[in-house]
mmCIF file of C-alpha atoms and ligand atoms in Angstrom:
data_model
loop_
_atom_site.group_PDB
_atom_site.id
_atom_site.type_symbol
_atom_site.label_atom_id
_atom_site.label_comp_id
_atom_site.label_asym_id
_atom_site.label_seq_id
_atom_site.Cartn_x
_atom_site.Cartn_y
_atom_site.Cartn_z
ATOM 1 C CA UNK A 28 57.835 -24.852 8.709
ATOM 2 C CA UNK A 29 57.025 -28.539 9.174
ATOM 3 C CA UNK A 30 53.281 -28.119 8.736
ATOM 4 C CA UNK A 31 53.611 -26.335 5.443
ATOM 5 C CA UNK A 32 56.246 -28.808 4.342
ATOM 6 C CA UNK A 33 53.840 -31.674 5.124
ATOM 7 C CA UNK A 34 51.123 -29.930 3.183
ATOM 8 C CA UNK A 35 53.448 -29.387 0.232
ATOM 9 C CA UNK A 36 54.439 -33.072 0.315
ATOM 10 C CA UNK A 37 50.782 -34.038 0.374
ATOM 11 C CA UNK A 38 49.828 -31.768 -2.497
ATOM 12 C CA UNK A 39 52.790 -32.978 -4.568
ATOM 13 C CA UNK A 40 51.712 -36.527 -3.813
ATOM 14 C CA UNK A 41 48.159 -35.727 -4.880
ATOM 15 C CA UNK A 42 49.305 -34.491 -8.262
ATOM 16 C CA UNK A 43 51.652 -37.468 -8.663
ATOM 17 C CA UNK A 44 48.761 -39.864 -8.020
ATOM 18 C CA UNK A 45 46.828 -38.161 -10.784
ATOM 19 C CA UNK A 46 48.941 -39.976 -13.355
ATOM 20 C CA UNK A 47 48.398 -43.525 -12.186
ATOM 21 C CA UNK A 48 45.477 -45.808 -11.639
ATOM 22 C CA UNK A 49 44.742 -49.327 -10.473
ATOM 23 C CA UNK A 50 42.083 -50.133 -13.025
ATOM 24 C CA UNK A 51 40.576 -49.105 -16.308
ATOM 25 C CA UNK A 52 39.154 -45.661 -15.688
ATOM 26 C CA UNK A 53 36.541 -45.273 -18.389
ATOM 27 C CA UNK A 54 33.323 -47.228 -18.346
ATOM 28 C CA UNK A 55 31.174 -47.414 -21.458
ATOM 29 C CA UNK A 56 28.744 -44.474 -21.602
ATOM 30 C CA UNK A 57 25.703 -45.895 -19.868
ATOM 31 C CA UNK A 58 24.232 -42.587 -18.833
ATOM 32 C CA UNK A 59 20.523 -42.420 -18.694
ATOM 33 C CA UNK A 60 18.773 -39.121 -19.157
ATOM 34 C CA UNK A 61 16.246 -39.331 -16.404
ATOM 35 C CA UNK A 62 13.755 -36.597 -15.687
ATOM 36 C CA UNK A 63 14.951 -34.230 -13.012
ATOM 37 C CA UNK A 64 11.717 -34.259 -11.068
ATOM 38 C CA UNK A 65 11.454 -32.135 -7.958
ATOM 39 C CA UNK A 66 10.986 -33.920 -4.646
ATOM 40 C CA UNK A 67 8.547 -32.596 -2.104
ATOM 41 C CA UNK A 68 10.102 -33.440 1.255
ATOM 42 C CA UNK A 69 13.894 -33.213 1.170
ATOM 43 C CA UNK A 70 15.535 -34.851 4.205
ATOM 44 C CA UNK A 71 17.857 -32.852 6.410
ATOM 45 C CA UNK A 72 21.449 -34.092 6.514
ATOM 46 C CA UNK A 73 22.899 -33.831 10.001
ATOM 47 C CA UNK A 74 26.214 -32.992 11.573
ATOM 48 C CA UNK A 75 27.668 -36.072 13.275
ATOM 49 C CA UNK A 76 27.536 -34.531 16.763
ATOM 50 C CA UNK A 77 23.884 -33.504 16.233
ATOM 51 C CA UNK A 78 22.790 -37.081 15.532
ATOM 52 C CA UNK A 79 21.355 -39.278 18.257
ATOM 53 C CA UNK A 80 23.450 -42.068 19.752
ATOM 54 C CA UNK A 81 21.175 -44.568 18.004
ATOM 55 C CA UNK A 82 21.718 -42.882 14.618
ATOM 56 C CA UNK A 83 25.474 -42.836 15.099
ATOM 57 C CA UNK A 84 25.565 -46.453 16.116
ATOM 58 C CA UNK A 85 23.351 -47.489 13.187
ATOM 59 C CA UNK A 86 25.642 -45.604 10.795
ATOM 60 C CA UNK A 87 28.809 -47.275 12.124
ATOM 61 C CA UNK A 88 27.225 -50.736 12.020
ATOM 62 C CA UNK A 89 26.262 -50.188 8.384
ATOM 63 C CA UNK A 90 29.820 -49.103 7.493
ATOM 64 C CA UNK A 91 31.156 -52.317 9.036
ATOM 65 C CA UNK A 92 28.469 -54.259 7.193
ATOM 66 C CA UNK A 93 29.845 -52.996 3.840
ATOM 67 C CA UNK A 94 33.024 -54.940 4.590
ATOM 68 C CA UNK A 95 31.006 -58.174 4.813
ATOM 69 C CA UNK A 96 29.306 -57.743 1.420
ATOM 70 C CA UNK A 97 30.700 -58.972 -1.891
ATOM 71 C CA UNK A 98 32.043 -56.587 -4.496
ATOM 72 C CA UNK A 99 29.483 -55.114 -6.857
ATOM 73 C CA UNK A 100 32.066 -54.926 -9.643
ATOM 74 C CA UNK A 101 33.461 -58.439 -9.650
ATOM 75 C CA UNK A 102 36.555 -57.705 -7.567
ATOM 76 C CA UNK A 103 37.747 -60.349 -5.123
ATOM 77 C CA UNK A 104 37.483 -57.702 -2.376
ATOM 78 C CA UNK A 105 34.389 -56.349 -0.581
ATOM 79 C CA UNK A 106 31.751 -53.706 -1.272
ATOM 80 C CA UNK A 107 33.617 -51.478 1.240
ATOM 81 C CA UNK A 108 36.700 -51.759 -0.966
ATOM 82 C CA UNK A 109 34.720 -51.038 -4.163
ATOM 83 C CA UNK A 110 34.354 -47.392 -3.127
ATOM 84 C CA UNK A 111 38.101 -47.158 -2.528
ATOM 85 C CA UNK A 112 38.964 -48.883 -5.793
ATOM 86 C CA UNK A 113 36.628 -46.765 -7.915
ATOM 87 C CA UNK A 114 37.701 -43.462 -6.356
ATOM 88 C CA UNK A 115 41.373 -44.323 -6.812
ATOM 89 C CA UNK A 116 40.963 -45.596 -10.363
ATOM 90 C CA UNK A 117 39.166 -42.435 -11.419
ATOM 91 C CA UNK A 118 41.366 -40.012 -9.523
ATOM 92 C CA UNK A 119 42.506 -37.893 -12.464
ATOM 93 C CA UNK A 120 38.967 -37.647 -13.870
ATOM 94 C CA UNK A 121 37.355 -36.461 -10.636
ATOM 95 C CA UNK A 122 39.951 -34.205 -8.976
ATOM 96 C CA UNK A 123 41.208 -30.846 -10.182
ATOM 97 C CA UNK A 124 38.377 -30.854 -12.742
ATOM 98 C CA UNK A 125 34.943 -29.239 -12.963
ATOM 99 C CA UNK A 126 33.065 -32.411 -12.014
ATOM 100 C CA UNK A 127 34.894 -32.709 -8.663
ATOM 101 C CA UNK A 128 31.864 -31.377 -6.746
ATOM 102 C CA UNK A 129 29.009 -33.134 -8.604
ATOM 103 C CA UNK A 130 30.967 -36.411 -8.871
ATOM 104 C CA UNK A 131 31.582 -36.541 -5.118
ATOM 105 C CA UNK A 132 27.934 -35.524 -4.513
ATOM 106 C CA UNK A 133 26.853 -38.549 -6.550
ATOM 107 C CA UNK A 134 29.481 -40.810 -4.912
ATOM 108 C CA UNK A 135 28.212 -39.897 -1.414
ATOM 109 C CA UNK A 136 24.691 -40.702 -2.601
ATOM 110 C CA UNK A 137 25.760 -44.145 -3.875
ATOM 111 C CA UNK A 138 27.511 -44.791 -0.543
ATOM 112 C CA UNK A 139 24.448 -43.648 1.420
ATOM 113 C CA UNK A 140 22.301 -46.106 -0.571
ATOM 114 C CA UNK A 141 24.791 -48.896 0.185
ATOM 115 C CA UNK A 142 24.602 -48.059 3.909
ATOM 116 C CA UNK A 143 20.804 -48.238 3.678
ATOM 117 C CA UNK A 144 21.083 -51.645 1.999
ATOM 118 C CA UNK A 145 23.091 -52.586 5.100
ATOM 119 C CA UNK A 146 20.287 -51.593 7.466
ATOM 120 C CA UNK A 147 21.049 -47.927 8.088
ATOM 121 C CA UNK A 148 17.826 -45.970 8.461
ATOM 122 C CA UNK A 149 19.276 -42.441 8.597
ATOM 123 C CA UNK A 150 20.832 -40.179 5.965
ATOM 124 C CA UNK A 151 24.365 -39.118 5.048
ATOM 125 C CA UNK A 152 26.041 -37.103 7.790
ATOM 126 C CA UNK A 153 28.842 -34.564 7.770
ATOM 127 C CA UNK A 154 31.742 -33.536 9.970
ATOM 128 C CA UNK A 155 31.740 -29.759 10.360
ATOM 129 C CA UNK A 156 35.522 -29.461 10.532
ATOM 130 C CA UNK A 157 35.314 -25.677 10.286
ATOM 131 C CA UNK A 158 33.417 -25.577 13.594
ATOM 132 C CA UNK A 159 36.057 -27.888 15.115
ATOM 133 C CA UNK A 160 39.071 -26.169 13.547
ATOM 134 C CA UNK A 161 40.342 -24.704 16.840
ATOM 135 C CA UNK A 162 40.901 -28.234 18.204
ATOM 136 C CA UNK A 163 40.289 -30.719 15.376
ATOM 137 C CA UNK A 164 41.587 -33.813 17.158
ATOM 138 C CA UNK A 165 39.107 -33.205 20.016
ATOM 139 C CA UNK A 166 36.133 -33.437 17.600
ATOM 140 C CA UNK A 167 33.335 -35.850 18.485
ATOM 141 C CA UNK A 168 33.831 -37.752 15.231
ATOM 142 C CA UNK A 169 37.007 -39.294 16.706
ATOM 143 C CA UNK A 170 35.235 -40.787 19.703
ATOM 144 C CA UNK A 171 36.155 -44.454 20.235
ATOM 145 C CA UNK A 172 32.709 -45.017 21.765
ATOM 146 C CA UNK A 173 30.302 -43.571 19.212
ATOM 147 C CA UNK A 174 32.587 -42.208 16.537
ATOM 148 C CA UNK A 175 35.234 -43.359 14.099
ATOM 149 C CA UNK A 176 38.064 -43.916 16.607
ATOM 150 C CA UNK A 177 41.016 -41.565 16.915
ATOM 151 C CA UNK A 178 44.565 -41.047 15.784
ATOM 152 C CA UNK A 179 46.773 -43.907 14.633
ATOM 153 C CA UNK A 180 49.534 -45.431 16.721
ATOM 154 C CA UNK A 181 52.182 -42.706 16.996
ATOM 155 C CA UNK A 182 54.901 -44.864 18.581
ATOM 156 C CA UNK A 183 58.416 -44.297 17.292
ATOM 157 C CA UNK A 184 60.398 -45.355 15.390
ATOM 158 C CA UNK A 185 58.118 -44.667 12.470
ATOM 159 C CA UNK A 186 57.630 -48.108 10.898
ATOM 160 C CA UNK A 187 55.779 -48.029 7.540
ATOM 161 C CA UNK A 188 52.110 -49.088 7.800
ATOM 162 C CA UNK A 189 52.253 -49.068 11.623
ATOM 163 C CA UNK A 190 50.100 -45.988 12.287
ATOM 164 C CA UNK A 191 47.054 -48.168 12.878
ATOM 165 C CA UNK A 192 43.922 -46.833 14.553
ATOM 166 C CA UNK A 193 43.817 -48.863 17.760
ATOM 167 C CA UNK A 194 40.563 -47.657 19.316
ATOM 168 C CA UNK A 195 36.952 -47.564 18.193
ATOM 169 C CA UNK A 196 34.902 -49.699 15.806
ATOM 170 C CA UNK A 197 37.418 -49.924 12.960
ATOM 171 C CA UNK A 198 40.229 -51.457 15.013
ATOM 172 C CA UNK A 199 41.223 -54.680 13.317
ATOM 173 C CA UNK A 200 39.506 -53.884 10.000
ATOM 174 C CA UNK A 201 41.587 -54.942 6.991
ATOM 175 C CA UNK A 202 41.604 -52.574 4.016
ATOM 176 C CA UNK A 203 42.567 -54.008 0.631
ATOM 177 C CA UNK A 204 44.021 -51.101 -1.327
ATOM 178 C CA UNK A 205 46.626 -48.466 -0.641
ATOM 179 C CA UNK A 206 47.367 -45.906 -3.329
ATOM 180 C CA UNK A 207 47.863 -47.920 -6.526
ATOM 181 C CA UNK A 208 48.723 -51.156 -4.718
ATOM 182 C CA UNK A 209 46.734 -54.152 -3.588
ATOM 183 C CA UNK A 210 48.075 -54.046 -0.047
ATOM 184 C CA UNK A 211 46.032 -55.358 2.878
ATOM 185 C CA UNK A 212 46.597 -53.068 5.850
ATOM 186 C CA UNK A 213 44.984 -51.553 8.944
ATOM 187 C CA UNK A 214 43.109 -48.235 8.932
ATOM 188 C CA UNK A 215 45.847 -45.645 9.416
ATOM 189 C CA UNK A 216 45.704 -42.066 10.698
ATOM 190 C CA UNK A 217 48.530 -39.697 11.332
ATOM 191 C CA UNK A 218 47.051 -36.464 12.667
ATOM 192 C CA UNK A 219 49.449 -33.643 11.857
ATOM 193 C CA UNK A 220 50.813 -32.327 15.154
ATOM 194 C CA UNK A 221 50.091 -28.939 16.689
ATOM 195 C CA UNK A 222 52.760 -26.253 16.803
ATOM 196 C CA UNK A 223 51.876 -24.335 19.962
ATOM 197 C CA UNK A 224 55.064 -22.250 19.656
ATOM 198 C CA UNK A 225 53.643 -20.830 16.429
ATOM 199 C CA UNK A 226 50.062 -20.726 17.758
ATOM 200 C CA UNK A 227 49.039 -23.467 15.313
ATOM 201 C CA UNK A 228 46.483 -26.157 16.127
ATOM 202 C CA UNK A 229 46.847 -29.803 15.244
ATOM 203 C CA UNK A 230 45.647 -31.144 11.875
ATOM 204 C CA UNK A 231 46.557 -27.811 10.223
ATOM 205 C CA UNK A 232 43.263 -26.505 11.639
ATOM 206 C CA UNK A 233 44.140 -22.888 10.833
ATOM 207 C CA UNK A 234 43.629 -23.721 7.153
ATOM 208 C CA UNK A 235 39.998 -24.842 7.495
ATOM 209 C CA UNK A 236 38.452 -22.262 9.812
ATOM 210 C CA UNK A 237 34.993 -20.703 9.333
ATOM 211 C CA UNK A 238 36.822 -17.609 8.011
ATOM 212 C CA UNK A 239 38.495 -19.689 5.299
ATOM 213 C CA UNK A 240 35.184 -21.293 4.360
ATOM 214 C CA UNK A 241 33.693 -17.775 4.107
ATOM 215 C CA UNK A 242 36.600 -16.607 1.960
ATOM 216 C CA UNK A 243 36.229 -19.554 -0.422
ATOM 217 C CA UNK A 244 32.442 -19.113 -0.540
ATOM 218 C CA UNK A 245 32.789 -15.442 -1.480
ATOM 219 C CA UNK A 246 33.804 -16.315 -5.053
ATOM 220 C CA UNK A 247 30.759 -15.540 -7.199
ATOM 221 C CA UNK A 248 31.458 -17.985 -10.038
ATOM 222 C CA UNK A 249 31.518 -21.783 -9.919
ATOM 223 C CA UNK A 250 34.991 -22.227 -11.357
ATOM 224 C CA UNK A 251 36.786 -19.955 -8.850
ATOM 225 C CA UNK A 252 34.661 -21.226 -5.959
ATOM 226 C CA UNK A 253 35.280 -24.880 -6.826
ATOM 227 C CA UNK A 254 39.031 -24.339 -7.312
ATOM 228 C CA UNK A 255 39.433 -22.638 -3.943
ATOM 229 C CA UNK A 256 37.256 -25.143 -2.085
ATOM 230 C CA UNK A 257 39.010 -28.201 -3.519
ATOM 231 C CA UNK A 258 42.587 -26.959 -3.271
ATOM 232 C CA UNK A 259 42.310 -25.240 0.104
ATOM 233 C CA UNK A 260 40.123 -26.557 2.962
ATOM 234 C CA UNK A 261 39.203 -29.811 1.206
ATOM 235 C CA UNK A 262 42.834 -30.763 0.546
ATOM 236 C CA UNK A 263 44.031 -29.546 3.950
ATOM 237 C CA UNK A 264 41.570 -31.742 5.870
ATOM 238 C CA UNK A 265 42.880 -34.763 3.927
ATOM 239 C CA UNK A 266 46.450 -33.715 4.779
ATOM 240 C CA UNK A 267 45.615 -32.906 8.403
ATOM 241 C CA UNK A 268 44.171 -36.363 9.124
ATOM 242 C CA UNK A 269 46.718 -38.067 6.872
ATOM 243 C CA UNK A 270 47.423 -41.828 6.996
ATOM 244 C CA UNK A 271 44.788 -43.416 4.744
ATOM 245 C CA UNK A 272 43.231 -39.974 4.137
ATOM 246 C CA UNK A 273 46.345 -38.905 2.179
ATOM 247 C CA UNK A 274 46.412 -40.900 -1.068
ATOM 248 C CA UNK A 275 43.661 -41.354 -3.672
ATOM 249 C CA UNK A 276 42.500 -44.462 -1.783
ATOM 250 C CA UNK A 277 41.179 -42.058 0.893
ATOM 251 C CA UNK A 278 37.664 -43.617 1.017
ATOM 252 C CA UNK A 279 39.492 -46.308 3.039
ATOM 253 C CA UNK A 280 38.904 -44.026 6.015
ATOM 254 C CA UNK A 281 35.147 -43.833 6.663
ATOM 255 C CA UNK A 282 35.656 -40.218 7.785
ATOM 256 C CA UNK A 283 36.192 -39.505 4.062
ATOM 257 C CA UNK A 284 32.421 -39.557 3.507
ATOM 258 C CA UNK A 285 31.711 -37.172 6.413
ATOM 259 C CA UNK A 286 34.448 -34.873 5.136
ATOM 260 C CA UNK A 287 33.073 -34.882 1.592
ATOM 261 C CA UNK A 288 29.519 -34.380 2.820
ATOM 262 C CA UNK A 289 30.804 -31.207 4.534
ATOM 263 C CA UNK A 290 32.395 -30.151 1.229
ATOM 264 C CA UNK A 291 29.060 -30.857 -0.462
ATOM 265 C CA UNK A 292 27.290 -28.757 2.185
ATOM 266 C CA UNK A 293 29.585 -25.802 1.526
ATOM 267 C CA UNK A 294 28.724 -26.083 -2.171
ATOM 268 C CA UNK A 295 24.985 -26.391 -1.340
ATOM 269 C CA UNK A 296 25.100 -23.291 0.881
ATOM 270 C CA UNK A 297 26.900 -21.416 -1.911
ATOM 271 C CA UNK A 298 24.197 -22.489 -4.384
ATOM 272 C CA UNK A 299 21.440 -21.384 -1.982
ATOM 273 C CA UNK A 300 22.822 -17.841 -1.860
ATOM 274 C CA UNK A 301 21.436 -17.341 -5.380
ATOM 275 C CA UNK A 302 19.619 -20.511 -6.438
ATOM 276 C CA UNK A 303 18.251 -19.285 -9.764
ATOM 277 C CA UNK A 304 21.767 -18.542 -11.007
ATOM 278 C CA UNK A 305 23.933 -20.946 -9.023
ATOM 279 C CA UNK A 306 22.004 -24.222 -9.032
ATOM 280 C CA UNK A 307 23.137 -24.929 -12.575
ATOM 281 C CA UNK A 308 26.291 -22.823 -12.555
ATOM 282 C CA UNK A 309 28.944 -25.215 -13.853
ATOM 283 C CA UNK A 310 32.108 -24.356 -15.767
ATOM 284 C CA UNK A 311 35.825 -25.044 -16.103
ATOM 285 C CA UNK A 312 37.605 -27.993 -17.657
ATOM 286 C CA UNK A 313 37.299 -31.736 -17.334
ATOM 287 C CA UNK A 314 39.966 -34.419 -17.731
ATOM 288 C CA UNK A 315 42.375 -33.730 -20.614
ATOM 289 C CA UNK A 316 41.326 -30.083 -20.745
ATOM 290 C CA UNK A 317 37.925 -30.678 -22.308
ATOM 291 C CA UNK A 318 35.517 -27.768 -21.677
ATOM 292 C CA UNK A 319 32.955 -28.683 -19.005
ATOM 293 C CA UNK A 320 29.229 -28.909 -19.727
ATOM 294 C CA UNK A 321 26.185 -30.129 -17.791
ATOM 295 C CA UNK A 322 26.111 -33.148 -20.126
ATOM 296 C CA UNK A 323 29.490 -34.422 -18.911
ATOM 297 C CA UNK A 324 29.316 -38.039 -17.807
ATOM 298 C CA UNK A 325 30.220 -38.976 -14.280
ATOM 299 C CA UNK A 326 31.727 -42.468 -14.375
ATOM 300 C CA UNK A 327 31.007 -44.903 -11.521
ATOM 301 C CA UNK A 328 32.693 -47.986 -13.004
ATOM 302 C CA UNK A 329 29.742 -50.239 -12.261
ATOM 303 C CA UNK A 330 29.044 -49.436 -8.584
ATOM 304 C CA UNK A 331 26.215 -47.276 -9.980
ATOM 305 C CA UNK A 332 25.002 -46.099 -13.377
ATOM 306 C CA UNK A 333 27.078 -43.395 -15.033
ATOM 307 C CA UNK A 334 25.090 -40.177 -14.911
ATOM 308 C CA UNK A 335 25.283 -36.623 -16.204
ATOM 309 C CA UNK A 336 26.562 -33.710 -14.144
ATOM 310 C CA UNK A 337 23.281 -31.873 -14.801
ATOM 311 C CA UNK A 338 21.370 -34.583 -12.947
ATOM 312 C CA UNK A 339 23.155 -33.768 -9.685
ATOM 313 C CA UNK A 340 23.423 -29.986 -9.615
ATOM 314 C CA UNK A 341 20.229 -29.700 -7.596
ATOM 315 C CA UNK A 342 19.728 -31.728 -4.414
ATOM 316 C CA UNK A 343 15.948 -31.240 -4.484
ATOM 317 C CA UNK A 344 15.325 -33.820 -7.179
ATOM 318 C CA UNK A 345 13.789 -37.243 -6.672
ATOM 319 C CA UNK A 346 17.307 -38.698 -7.192
ATOM 320 C CA UNK A 347 18.801 -36.960 -4.185
ATOM 321 C CA UNK A 348 16.084 -35.208 -2.175
ATOM 322 C CA UNK A 349 18.075 -33.729 0.684
ATOM 323 C CA UNK A 350 19.042 -30.375 2.153
ATOM 324 C CA UNK A 351 21.361 -29.112 4.874
HETATM 325 C C1 LIG B 14 30.503 -59.009 -13.505
HETATM 326 O O1 LIG B 14 30.572 -60.253 -14.146
HETATM 327 C C2 LIG B 14 29.356 -60.647 -14.794
HETATM 328 C C3 LIG B 14 29.526 -62.049 -15.300
HETATM 329 O O2 LIG B 14 30.727 -62.197 -16.024
HETATM 330 C C4 LIG B 14 29.051 -59.644 -15.908
HETATM 331 O O3 LIG B 14 27.841 -59.957 -16.522
HETATM 332 C C5 LIG B 14 28.944 -58.241 -15.298
HETATM 333 O O4 LIG B 14 28.766 -57.283 -16.331
HETATM 334 C C6 LIG B 14 30.196 -57.889 -14.508
HETATM 335 N N1 LIG B 14 29.967 -56.621 -13.831
HETATM 336 C C7 LIG B 14 30.869 -55.629 -13.834
HETATM 337 C C8 LIG B 14 30.473 -54.388 -13.123
HETATM 338 O O5 LIG B 14 31.962 -55.709 -14.335
HETATM 339 C C1 LIG B 15 52.342 -49.455 17.589
HETATM 340 O O1 LIG B 15 53.287 -49.665 16.560
HETATM 341 C C2 LIG B 15 54.481 -50.288 16.999
HETATM 342 C C3 LIG B 15 55.436 -50.353 15.799
HETATM 343 O O2 LIG B 15 55.775 -49.074 15.395
HETATM 344 C C4 LIG B 15 54.172 -51.671 17.528
HETATM 345 O O3 LIG B 15 55.351 -52.266 18.018
HETATM 346 C C5 LIG B 15 53.127 -51.565 18.630
HETATM 347 O O4 LIG B 15 52.736 -52.849 19.016
HETATM 348 C C6 LIG B 15 51.902 -50.777 18.166
HETATM 349 N N1 LIG B 15 50.995 -50.572 19.280
HETATM 350 C C7 LIG B 15 49.702 -50.936 19.230
HETATM 351 C C8 LIG B 15 48.876 -50.590 20.411
HETATM 352 O O5 LIG B 15 49.213 -51.513 18.263
HETATM 353 CU CU1 LIG B 16 37.954 -37.574 -4.097
#
């Protein structure tokens, strides 16, 4: 079946990308052991469609603003591209390993701070793709008016790098990196088509339904839960949107951050089911098969200070201070 073939191609590609990187992946250990003080008033992260029009517009303006700011890590590209570069360079250290969830939690936080530096007054938002799984391409996040724009140009023949998003605020934006290459290009999306004859929605929606989220969340231990969440709905949403969301340069598509905030929310909800046990439940292996511990460093390559996994297991600390 085409859908499953596409998914297999994507997953093979993901593992292939794990062996390559654009830059030097390891920063010097700069981790600070800061006190994990509890915050008193955690902010509520919102679903995109639950935000006000003003919040949505402020968010989008701040994303565009990132592309006007200089690199924080001495690249010749912009602050927008820094997030892409760092995520791609670290790909094998942050995917398929225990720190996948806390690393992306920290990465979203760094991005949220950058948006605030660009005038955004709200908080990180998520796309509840499970709620939209019956018709993913009709989700409000793809609105050209107050969303991220829709599918890329699907005209045939299929010319490489031609699946540009041609509506919404990111039309005309130039992205610097693609996979391991420096390759200026448009924001690309290639929503995986529906297969009505088989009763299958577009974007492989049947693989990220509320039932699948419930199934993944039923694992009682961190390692099994994390493995199922990363390899199943998380990976399928990347594959379903495709285009720039496929390779390890996926932060090129600003929907990446709403997708990963949803992944973070699923983890948060899982932790809340038994906070005394699950808040610091962390296990499995890190890069090169090293056994995971709460002292593992999460590298940020200079866009932020490297920090320890244990600093980001709870969201009700003064570092993070949010809830869902
Ligand atoms: C950027 O360059 C400056 C000056 O050479 C250096 O001090 C700084 O450490 C560099 N920053 C990063 C993140 O590489
Ligand atoms: C869509 O892509 C084709 C090339 O495949 C190009 O000729 C056409 O101009 C593009 N359309 C838009 C609206 O950008
Ligand atoms: Cu990632």
